[in-house]
Tab-separated table of C-alpha atoms and ligand atoms in Angstrom:
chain	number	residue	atom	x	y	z
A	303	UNK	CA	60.561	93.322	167.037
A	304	UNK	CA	63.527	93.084	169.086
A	305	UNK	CA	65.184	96.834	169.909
A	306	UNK	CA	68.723	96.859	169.756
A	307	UNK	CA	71.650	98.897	171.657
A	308	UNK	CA	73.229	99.605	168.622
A	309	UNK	CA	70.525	101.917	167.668
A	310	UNK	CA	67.854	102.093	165.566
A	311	UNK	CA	67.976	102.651	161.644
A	312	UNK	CA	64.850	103.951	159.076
A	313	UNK	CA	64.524	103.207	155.951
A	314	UNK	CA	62.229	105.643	154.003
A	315	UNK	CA	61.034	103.415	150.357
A	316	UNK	CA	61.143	99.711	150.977
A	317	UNK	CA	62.235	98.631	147.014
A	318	UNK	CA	65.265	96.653	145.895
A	319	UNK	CA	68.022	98.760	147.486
A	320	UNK	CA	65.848	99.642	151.097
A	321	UNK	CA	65.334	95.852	151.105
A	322	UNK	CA	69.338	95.467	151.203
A	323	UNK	CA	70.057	98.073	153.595
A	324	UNK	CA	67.471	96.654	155.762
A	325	UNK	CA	69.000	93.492	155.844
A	326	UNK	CA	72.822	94.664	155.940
A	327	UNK	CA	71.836	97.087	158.557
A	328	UNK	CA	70.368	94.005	160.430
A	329	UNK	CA	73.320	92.118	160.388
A	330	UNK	CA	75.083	94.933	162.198
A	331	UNK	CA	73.181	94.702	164.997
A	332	UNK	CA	70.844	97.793	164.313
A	333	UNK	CA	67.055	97.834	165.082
A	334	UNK	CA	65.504	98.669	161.255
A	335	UNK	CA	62.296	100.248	160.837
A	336	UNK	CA	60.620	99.920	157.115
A	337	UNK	CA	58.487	102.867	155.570
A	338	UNK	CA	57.103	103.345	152.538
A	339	UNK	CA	54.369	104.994	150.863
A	340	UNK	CA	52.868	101.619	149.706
A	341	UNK	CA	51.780	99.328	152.794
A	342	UNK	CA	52.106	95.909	150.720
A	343	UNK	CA	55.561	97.321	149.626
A	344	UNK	CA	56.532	96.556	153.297
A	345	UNK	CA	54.602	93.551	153.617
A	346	UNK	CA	56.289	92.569	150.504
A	347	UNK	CA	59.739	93.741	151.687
A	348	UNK	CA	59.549	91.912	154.750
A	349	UNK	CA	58.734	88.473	153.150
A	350	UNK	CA	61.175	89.126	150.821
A	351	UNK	CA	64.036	89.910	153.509
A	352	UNK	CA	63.002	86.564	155.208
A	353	UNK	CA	63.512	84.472	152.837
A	354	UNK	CA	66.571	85.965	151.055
A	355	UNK	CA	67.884	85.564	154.709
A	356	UNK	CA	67.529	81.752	154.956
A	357	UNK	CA	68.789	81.489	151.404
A	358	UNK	CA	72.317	83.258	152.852
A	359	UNK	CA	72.225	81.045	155.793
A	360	UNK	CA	71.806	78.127	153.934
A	361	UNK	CA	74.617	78.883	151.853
A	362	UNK	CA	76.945	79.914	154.540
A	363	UNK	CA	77.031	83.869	153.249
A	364	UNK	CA	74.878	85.635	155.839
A	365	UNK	CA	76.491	88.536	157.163
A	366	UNK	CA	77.619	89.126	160.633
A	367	UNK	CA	77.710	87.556	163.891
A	368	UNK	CA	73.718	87.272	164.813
A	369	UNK	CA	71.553	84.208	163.431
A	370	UNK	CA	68.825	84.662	160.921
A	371	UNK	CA	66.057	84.683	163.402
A	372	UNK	CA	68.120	87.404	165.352
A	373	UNK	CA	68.690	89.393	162.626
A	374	UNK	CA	64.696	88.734	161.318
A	375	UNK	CA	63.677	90.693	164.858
A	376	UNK	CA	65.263	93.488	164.412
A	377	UNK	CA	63.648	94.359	161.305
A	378	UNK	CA	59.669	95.842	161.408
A	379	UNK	CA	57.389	97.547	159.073
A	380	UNK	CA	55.770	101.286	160.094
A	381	UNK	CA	53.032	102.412	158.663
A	382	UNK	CA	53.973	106.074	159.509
A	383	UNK	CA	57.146	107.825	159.180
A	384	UNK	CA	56.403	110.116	162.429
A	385	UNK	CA	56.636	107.197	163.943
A	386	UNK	CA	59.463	105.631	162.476
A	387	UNK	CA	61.840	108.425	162.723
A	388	UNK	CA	61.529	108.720	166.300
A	389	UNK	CA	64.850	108.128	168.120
A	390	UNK	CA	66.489	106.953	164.932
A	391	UNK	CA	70.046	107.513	164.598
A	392	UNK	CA	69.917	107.388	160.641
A	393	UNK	CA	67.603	107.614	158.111
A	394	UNK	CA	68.233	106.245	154.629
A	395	UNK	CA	66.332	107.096	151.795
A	396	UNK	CA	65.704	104.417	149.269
A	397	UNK	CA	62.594	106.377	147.033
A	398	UNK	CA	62.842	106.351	143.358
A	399	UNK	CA	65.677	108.443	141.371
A	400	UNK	CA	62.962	111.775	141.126
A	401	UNK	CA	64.402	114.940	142.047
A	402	UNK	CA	61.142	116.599	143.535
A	403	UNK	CA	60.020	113.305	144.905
A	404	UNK	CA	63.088	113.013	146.685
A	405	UNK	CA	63.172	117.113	147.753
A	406	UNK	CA	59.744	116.361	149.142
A	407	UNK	CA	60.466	113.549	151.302
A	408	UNK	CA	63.900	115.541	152.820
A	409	UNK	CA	61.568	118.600	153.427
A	410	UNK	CA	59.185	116.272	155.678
A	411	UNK	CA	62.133	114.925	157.564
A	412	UNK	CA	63.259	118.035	157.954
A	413	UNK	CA	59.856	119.244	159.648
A	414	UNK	CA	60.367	116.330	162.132
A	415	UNK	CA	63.795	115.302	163.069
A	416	UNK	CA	66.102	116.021	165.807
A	417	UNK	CA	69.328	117.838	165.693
A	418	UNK	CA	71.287	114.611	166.526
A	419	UNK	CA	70.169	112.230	163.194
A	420	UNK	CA	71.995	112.003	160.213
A	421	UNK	CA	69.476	112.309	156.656
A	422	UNK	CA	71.495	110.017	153.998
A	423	UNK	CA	70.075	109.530	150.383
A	424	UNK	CA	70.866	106.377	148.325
A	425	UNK	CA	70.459	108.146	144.967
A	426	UNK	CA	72.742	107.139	142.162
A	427	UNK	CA	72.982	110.520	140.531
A	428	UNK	CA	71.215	113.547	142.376
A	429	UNK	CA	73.774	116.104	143.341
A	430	UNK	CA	73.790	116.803	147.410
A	431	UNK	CA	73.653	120.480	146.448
A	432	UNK	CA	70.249	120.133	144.484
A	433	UNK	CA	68.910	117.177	147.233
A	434	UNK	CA	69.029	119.208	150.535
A	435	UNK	CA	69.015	122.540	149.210
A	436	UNK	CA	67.549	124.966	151.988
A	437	UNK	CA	66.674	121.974	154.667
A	438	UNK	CA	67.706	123.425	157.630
A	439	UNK	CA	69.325	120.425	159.067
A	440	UNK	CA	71.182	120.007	155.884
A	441	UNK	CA	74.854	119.872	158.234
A	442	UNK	CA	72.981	116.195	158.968
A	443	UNK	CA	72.620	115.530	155.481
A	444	UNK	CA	75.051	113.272	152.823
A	445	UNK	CA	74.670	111.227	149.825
A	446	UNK	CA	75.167	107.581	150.665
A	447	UNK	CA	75.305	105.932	147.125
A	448	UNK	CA	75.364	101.844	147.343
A	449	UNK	CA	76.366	99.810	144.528
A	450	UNK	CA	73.546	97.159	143.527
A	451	UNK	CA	73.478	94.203	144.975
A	452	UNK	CA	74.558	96.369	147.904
A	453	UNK	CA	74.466	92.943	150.123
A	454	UNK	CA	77.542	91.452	148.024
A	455	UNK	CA	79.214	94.708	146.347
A	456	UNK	CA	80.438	96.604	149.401
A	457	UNK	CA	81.506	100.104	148.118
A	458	UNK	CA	79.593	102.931	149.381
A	459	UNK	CA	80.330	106.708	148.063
A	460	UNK	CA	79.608	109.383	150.381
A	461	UNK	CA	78.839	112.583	149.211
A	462	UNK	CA	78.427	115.878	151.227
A	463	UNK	CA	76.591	118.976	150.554
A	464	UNK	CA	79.024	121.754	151.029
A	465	UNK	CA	77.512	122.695	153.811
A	466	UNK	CA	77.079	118.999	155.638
A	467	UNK	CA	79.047	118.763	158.751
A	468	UNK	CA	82.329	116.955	158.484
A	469	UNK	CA	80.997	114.863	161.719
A	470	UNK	CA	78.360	113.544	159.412
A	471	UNK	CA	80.632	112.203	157.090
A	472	UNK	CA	82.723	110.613	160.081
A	473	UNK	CA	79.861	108.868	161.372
A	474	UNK	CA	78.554	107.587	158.332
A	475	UNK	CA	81.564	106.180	157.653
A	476	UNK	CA	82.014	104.645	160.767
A	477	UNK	CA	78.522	103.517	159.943
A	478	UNK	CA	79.135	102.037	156.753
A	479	UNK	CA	82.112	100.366	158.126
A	480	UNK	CA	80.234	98.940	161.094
A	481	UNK	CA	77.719	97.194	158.623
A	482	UNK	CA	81.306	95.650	156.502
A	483	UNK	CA	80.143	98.235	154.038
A	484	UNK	CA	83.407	99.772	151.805
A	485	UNK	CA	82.390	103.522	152.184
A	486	UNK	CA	84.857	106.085	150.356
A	487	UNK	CA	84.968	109.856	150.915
A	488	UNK	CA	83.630	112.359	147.717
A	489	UNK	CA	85.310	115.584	149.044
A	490	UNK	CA	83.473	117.215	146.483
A	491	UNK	CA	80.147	116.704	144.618
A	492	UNK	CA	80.344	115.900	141.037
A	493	UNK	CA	77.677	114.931	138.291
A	494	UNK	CA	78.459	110.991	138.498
A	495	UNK	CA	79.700	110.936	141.619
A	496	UNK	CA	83.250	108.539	141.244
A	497	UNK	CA	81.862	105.122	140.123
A	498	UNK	CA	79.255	106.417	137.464
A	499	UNK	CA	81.806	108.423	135.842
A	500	UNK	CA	84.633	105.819	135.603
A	501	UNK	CA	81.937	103.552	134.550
A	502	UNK	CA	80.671	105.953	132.204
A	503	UNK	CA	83.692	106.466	130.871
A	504	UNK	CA	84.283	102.570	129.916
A	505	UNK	CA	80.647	102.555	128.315
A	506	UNK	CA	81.903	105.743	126.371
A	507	UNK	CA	85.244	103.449	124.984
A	508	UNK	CA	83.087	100.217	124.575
A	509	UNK	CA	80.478	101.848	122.819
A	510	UNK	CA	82.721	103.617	119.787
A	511	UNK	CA	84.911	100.471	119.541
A	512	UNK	CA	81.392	98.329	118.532
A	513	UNK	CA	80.670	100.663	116.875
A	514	UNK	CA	83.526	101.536	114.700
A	515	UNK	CA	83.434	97.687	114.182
A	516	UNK	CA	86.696	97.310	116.042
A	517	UNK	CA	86.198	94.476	118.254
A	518	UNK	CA	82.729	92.900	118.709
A	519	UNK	CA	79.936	92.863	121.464
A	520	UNK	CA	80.692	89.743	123.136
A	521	UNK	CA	84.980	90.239	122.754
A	522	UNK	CA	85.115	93.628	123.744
A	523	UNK	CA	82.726	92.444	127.303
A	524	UNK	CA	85.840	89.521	127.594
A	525	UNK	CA	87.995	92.093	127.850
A	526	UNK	CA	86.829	92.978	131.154
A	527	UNK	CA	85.436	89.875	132.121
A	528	UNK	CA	88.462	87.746	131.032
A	529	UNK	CA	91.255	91.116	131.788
A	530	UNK	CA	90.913	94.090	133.299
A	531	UNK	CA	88.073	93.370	135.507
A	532	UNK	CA	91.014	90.298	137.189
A	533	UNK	CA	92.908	92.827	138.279
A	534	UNK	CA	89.921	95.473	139.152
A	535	UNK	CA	88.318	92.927	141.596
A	536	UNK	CA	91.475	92.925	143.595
A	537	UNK	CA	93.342	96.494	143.132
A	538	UNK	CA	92.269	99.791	141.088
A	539	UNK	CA	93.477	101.392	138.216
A	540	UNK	CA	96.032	103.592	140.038
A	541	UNK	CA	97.388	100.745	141.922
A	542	UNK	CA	97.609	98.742	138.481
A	543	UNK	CA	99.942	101.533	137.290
A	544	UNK	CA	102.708	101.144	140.514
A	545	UNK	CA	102.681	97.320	140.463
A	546	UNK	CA	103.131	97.332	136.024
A	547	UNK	CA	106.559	99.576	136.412
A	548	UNK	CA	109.045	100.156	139.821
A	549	UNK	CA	106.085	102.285	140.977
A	550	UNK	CA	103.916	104.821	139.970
A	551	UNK	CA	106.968	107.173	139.044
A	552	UNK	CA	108.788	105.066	136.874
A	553	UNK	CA	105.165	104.154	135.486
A	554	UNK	CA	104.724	107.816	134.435
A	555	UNK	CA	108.170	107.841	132.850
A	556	UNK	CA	107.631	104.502	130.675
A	557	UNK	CA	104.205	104.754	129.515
A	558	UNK	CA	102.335	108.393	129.835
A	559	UNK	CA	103.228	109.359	126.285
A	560	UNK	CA	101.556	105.985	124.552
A	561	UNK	CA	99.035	106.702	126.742
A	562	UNK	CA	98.348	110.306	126.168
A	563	UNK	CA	98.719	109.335	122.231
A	564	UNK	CA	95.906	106.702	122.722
A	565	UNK	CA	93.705	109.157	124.464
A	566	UNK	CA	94.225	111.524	121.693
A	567	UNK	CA	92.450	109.167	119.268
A	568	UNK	CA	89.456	108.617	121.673
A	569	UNK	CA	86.179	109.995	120.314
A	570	UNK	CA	82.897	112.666	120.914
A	571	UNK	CA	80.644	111.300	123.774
A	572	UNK	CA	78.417	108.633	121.660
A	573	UNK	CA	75.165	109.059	120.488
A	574	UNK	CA	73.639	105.592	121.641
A	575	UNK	CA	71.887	105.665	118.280
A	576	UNK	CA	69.180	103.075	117.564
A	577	UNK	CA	71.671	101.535	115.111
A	578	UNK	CA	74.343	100.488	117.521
A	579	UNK	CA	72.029	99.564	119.886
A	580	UNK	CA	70.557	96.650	118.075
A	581	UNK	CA	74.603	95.552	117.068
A	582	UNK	CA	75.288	95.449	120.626
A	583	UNK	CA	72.006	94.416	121.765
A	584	UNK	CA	72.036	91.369	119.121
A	585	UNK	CA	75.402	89.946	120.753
A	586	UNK	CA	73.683	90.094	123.985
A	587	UNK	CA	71.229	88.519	123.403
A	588	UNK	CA	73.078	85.702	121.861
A	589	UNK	CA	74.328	84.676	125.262
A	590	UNK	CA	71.233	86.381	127.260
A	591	UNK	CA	68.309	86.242	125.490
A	592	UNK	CA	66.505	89.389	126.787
A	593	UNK	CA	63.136	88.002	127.901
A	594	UNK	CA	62.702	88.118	131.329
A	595	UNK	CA	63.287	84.523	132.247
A	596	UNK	CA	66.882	84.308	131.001
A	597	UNK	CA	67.774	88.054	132.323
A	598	UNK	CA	66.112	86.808	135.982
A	599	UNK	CA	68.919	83.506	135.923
A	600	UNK	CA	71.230	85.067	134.585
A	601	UNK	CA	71.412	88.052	137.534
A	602	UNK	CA	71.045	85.190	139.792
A	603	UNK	CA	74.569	83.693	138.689
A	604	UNK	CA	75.760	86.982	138.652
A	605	UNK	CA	74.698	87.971	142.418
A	606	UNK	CA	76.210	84.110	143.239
A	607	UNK	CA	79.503	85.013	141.758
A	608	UNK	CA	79.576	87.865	143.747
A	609	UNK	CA	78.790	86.782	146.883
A	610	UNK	CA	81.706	83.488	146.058
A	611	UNK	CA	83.984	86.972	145.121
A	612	UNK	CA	83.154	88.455	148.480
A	613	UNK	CA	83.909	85.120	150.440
A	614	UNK	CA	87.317	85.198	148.179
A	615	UNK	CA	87.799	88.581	148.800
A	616	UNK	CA	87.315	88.242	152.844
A	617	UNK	CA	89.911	85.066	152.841
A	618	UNK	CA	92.476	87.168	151.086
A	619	UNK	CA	92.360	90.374	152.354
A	620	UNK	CA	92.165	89.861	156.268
A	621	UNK	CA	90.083	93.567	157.549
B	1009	NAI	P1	62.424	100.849	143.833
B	1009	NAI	O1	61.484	101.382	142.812
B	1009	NAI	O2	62.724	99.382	143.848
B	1009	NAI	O3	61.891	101.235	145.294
B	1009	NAI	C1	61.400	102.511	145.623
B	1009	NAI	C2	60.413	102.378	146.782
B	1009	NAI	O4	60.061	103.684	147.234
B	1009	NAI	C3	59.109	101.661	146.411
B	1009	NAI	O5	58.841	100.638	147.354
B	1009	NAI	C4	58.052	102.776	146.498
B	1009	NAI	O6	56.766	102.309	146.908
B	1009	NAI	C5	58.680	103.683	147.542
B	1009	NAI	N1	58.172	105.056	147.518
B	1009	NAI	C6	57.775	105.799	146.463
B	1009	NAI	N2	57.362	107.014	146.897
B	1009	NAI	C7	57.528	107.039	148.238
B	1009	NAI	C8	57.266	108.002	149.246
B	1009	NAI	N3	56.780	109.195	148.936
B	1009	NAI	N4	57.534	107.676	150.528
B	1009	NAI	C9	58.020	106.464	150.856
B	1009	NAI	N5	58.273	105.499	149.940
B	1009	NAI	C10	58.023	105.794	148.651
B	1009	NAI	O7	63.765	101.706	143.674
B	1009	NAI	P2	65.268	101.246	144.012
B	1009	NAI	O8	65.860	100.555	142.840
B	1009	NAI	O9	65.269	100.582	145.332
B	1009	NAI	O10	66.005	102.671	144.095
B	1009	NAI	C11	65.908	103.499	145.234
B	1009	NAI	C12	67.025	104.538	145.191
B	1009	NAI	O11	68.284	103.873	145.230
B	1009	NAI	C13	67.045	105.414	143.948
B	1009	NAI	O12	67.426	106.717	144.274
B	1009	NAI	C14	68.102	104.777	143.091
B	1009	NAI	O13	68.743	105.671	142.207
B	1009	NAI	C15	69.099	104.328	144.170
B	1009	NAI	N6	69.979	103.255	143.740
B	1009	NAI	C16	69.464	102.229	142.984
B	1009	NAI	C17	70.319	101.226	142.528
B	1009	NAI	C18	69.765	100.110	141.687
B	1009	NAI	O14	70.558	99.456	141.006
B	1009	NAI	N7	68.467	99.848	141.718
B	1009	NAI	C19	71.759	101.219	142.857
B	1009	NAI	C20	72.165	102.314	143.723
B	1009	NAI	C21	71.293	103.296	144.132
């Protein structure tokens, strides 16, 4: 394993998303060391990462300015996390979505760090508050939620614990932003962080229109494939609103009273009942059928649309 000047990077669970900071990591420059509680995990995460490599190379999408076999050496395996932690500059935790498990893990870091490394967690939902609650290096500690497949969906939230240093956040970012990572600032913690809840709150809509029988399974998922998700690839909601009038004041002024009417009809949070789960799960599965074969090729086109998005993405929006 080559070391790197750039620093050196831990990844604590080697699974599906430690697997893709590992290799984005890698492609900044950074030395990455692999733990996890499971040796073949690692074994498994580092044939894995070798051969997803070559597949990127081969079709032109490997990420930054080393070559595979440079990138390959900076990544290792370490069978203890003592060891792995020393001299790192940041550790992300990739362990399963368990509260305790999670608490556990942060406590042992806690017992062995330095004052200078920043503790990052890639959970999806855990609030910061609950996470590093009583560490005492918790001003090193944030949230650093990816979106999966982190290697071709860039965004990264970052969410602080009140009482995590705002130099944490600044570095992180700069982190993120070193790895051509899209991180965005939380300022405050909030169940759902920002994506979960805006995506939430689409599920919530979808949901009672299927139900209600207003538009069905496969239509109402066109409407985002074949609409709104267009635009969303390129600009956000808010940004939809200034470019649809002269501006988001003259926006306000044309439409907020349809649209507070509309939101007036919207519904209770859904039930999910068994029900409406086989409706929706019936048009699924009449375009995925939802054994694992067709739900393994079908993520595959979607992770190669994404990374032909990103290339799009990159051509059109110079950094
Ligand atoms: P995973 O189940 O694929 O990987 C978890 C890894 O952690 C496994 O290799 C396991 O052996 C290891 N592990 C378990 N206990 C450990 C311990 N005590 N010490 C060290 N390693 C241990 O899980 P995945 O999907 O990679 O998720 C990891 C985190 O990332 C979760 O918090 C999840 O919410 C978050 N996340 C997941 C996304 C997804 O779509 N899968 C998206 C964004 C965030």
């Amino acid at each position: 394993m080559a070391s790197s000047a750039a620093g050196c990077v831990v990844i604590v669970g080697s699974g599906l998303i430690g697997r893709s900071w590992a290799m984005l990591f890698a492609s900044g420059g950074f030395e990455v060391k692999l733990y996890d509680i499971e040796q073949q995990q690692i074994r498994n995460a580092l044939e894995n990462i070798r051969k997803e490599m070559k597949l990127l190379e081969q079709a032109g999408s490997l990420k930054g300015s080393l070559s595979v076999e440079e990138q390959l050496s900076l990544i290792s395996g370490c069978p203890s996390i003592q060891e792995a932690v020393e001299g790192a500059m940041h550790i992300q935790e990739c362990v399963p979505e368990d509260l305790e498990l999670k608490k556990k893990i942060f406590a042992q870091l806690d017992s062995i760090v330095d004052d200078r490394v920043i503790l990052s967690s890639s959970t999806s939902c855990l609030m910061p508050s609950k996470l590093f609650a009583g560490l005492v290096h918790v001003k090193q500690c944030i949230v650093a939620h990816p979106v999966n497949p982190p290697y071709y969906v860039p965004l990264v939230e970052l969410v602080p614990h009140p009482e995590t240093a705002p130099t944490t956040v600044d570095r992180t970012h700069a982190l993120m932003k070193k790895i051509g990572q899209c991180p965005v600032r939380v300022q405050k913690e909030m169940d759902g962080f920002v994506l979960n809840r805006l995506q939430y709150a689409i599920i919530s809509e979808a949901w009672r229109m299927v139900e209600e029988g207003i538009v069905s399974p496969s239509d109402l998922d066109l409407v985002m494939s074949e609409g709104l998700g267009m635009r969303y690839a390129f600009i956000g909601p808010l940004e939809t609103m200034h470019l649809n009038a002269e501006g988001m004041l003259s926006y306000c002024d044309r439409y907020s009273e349809s649209i507070k009417r509309v939101l007036k009809t919207f519904g209770p949070i859904p039930e999910f009942s068994r029900a409406t789960a086989e409706k929706v799960n019936q048009g699924m599965c009449l375009k995925v059928p939802d054994d694992p074969e067709h739900l393994a090729a079908r993520r595959q086109w979607r992770d190669e649309c994404l990374m032909r998005l990103a290339k799009l993405k990159s051509q059109v929006q110079p950094q």
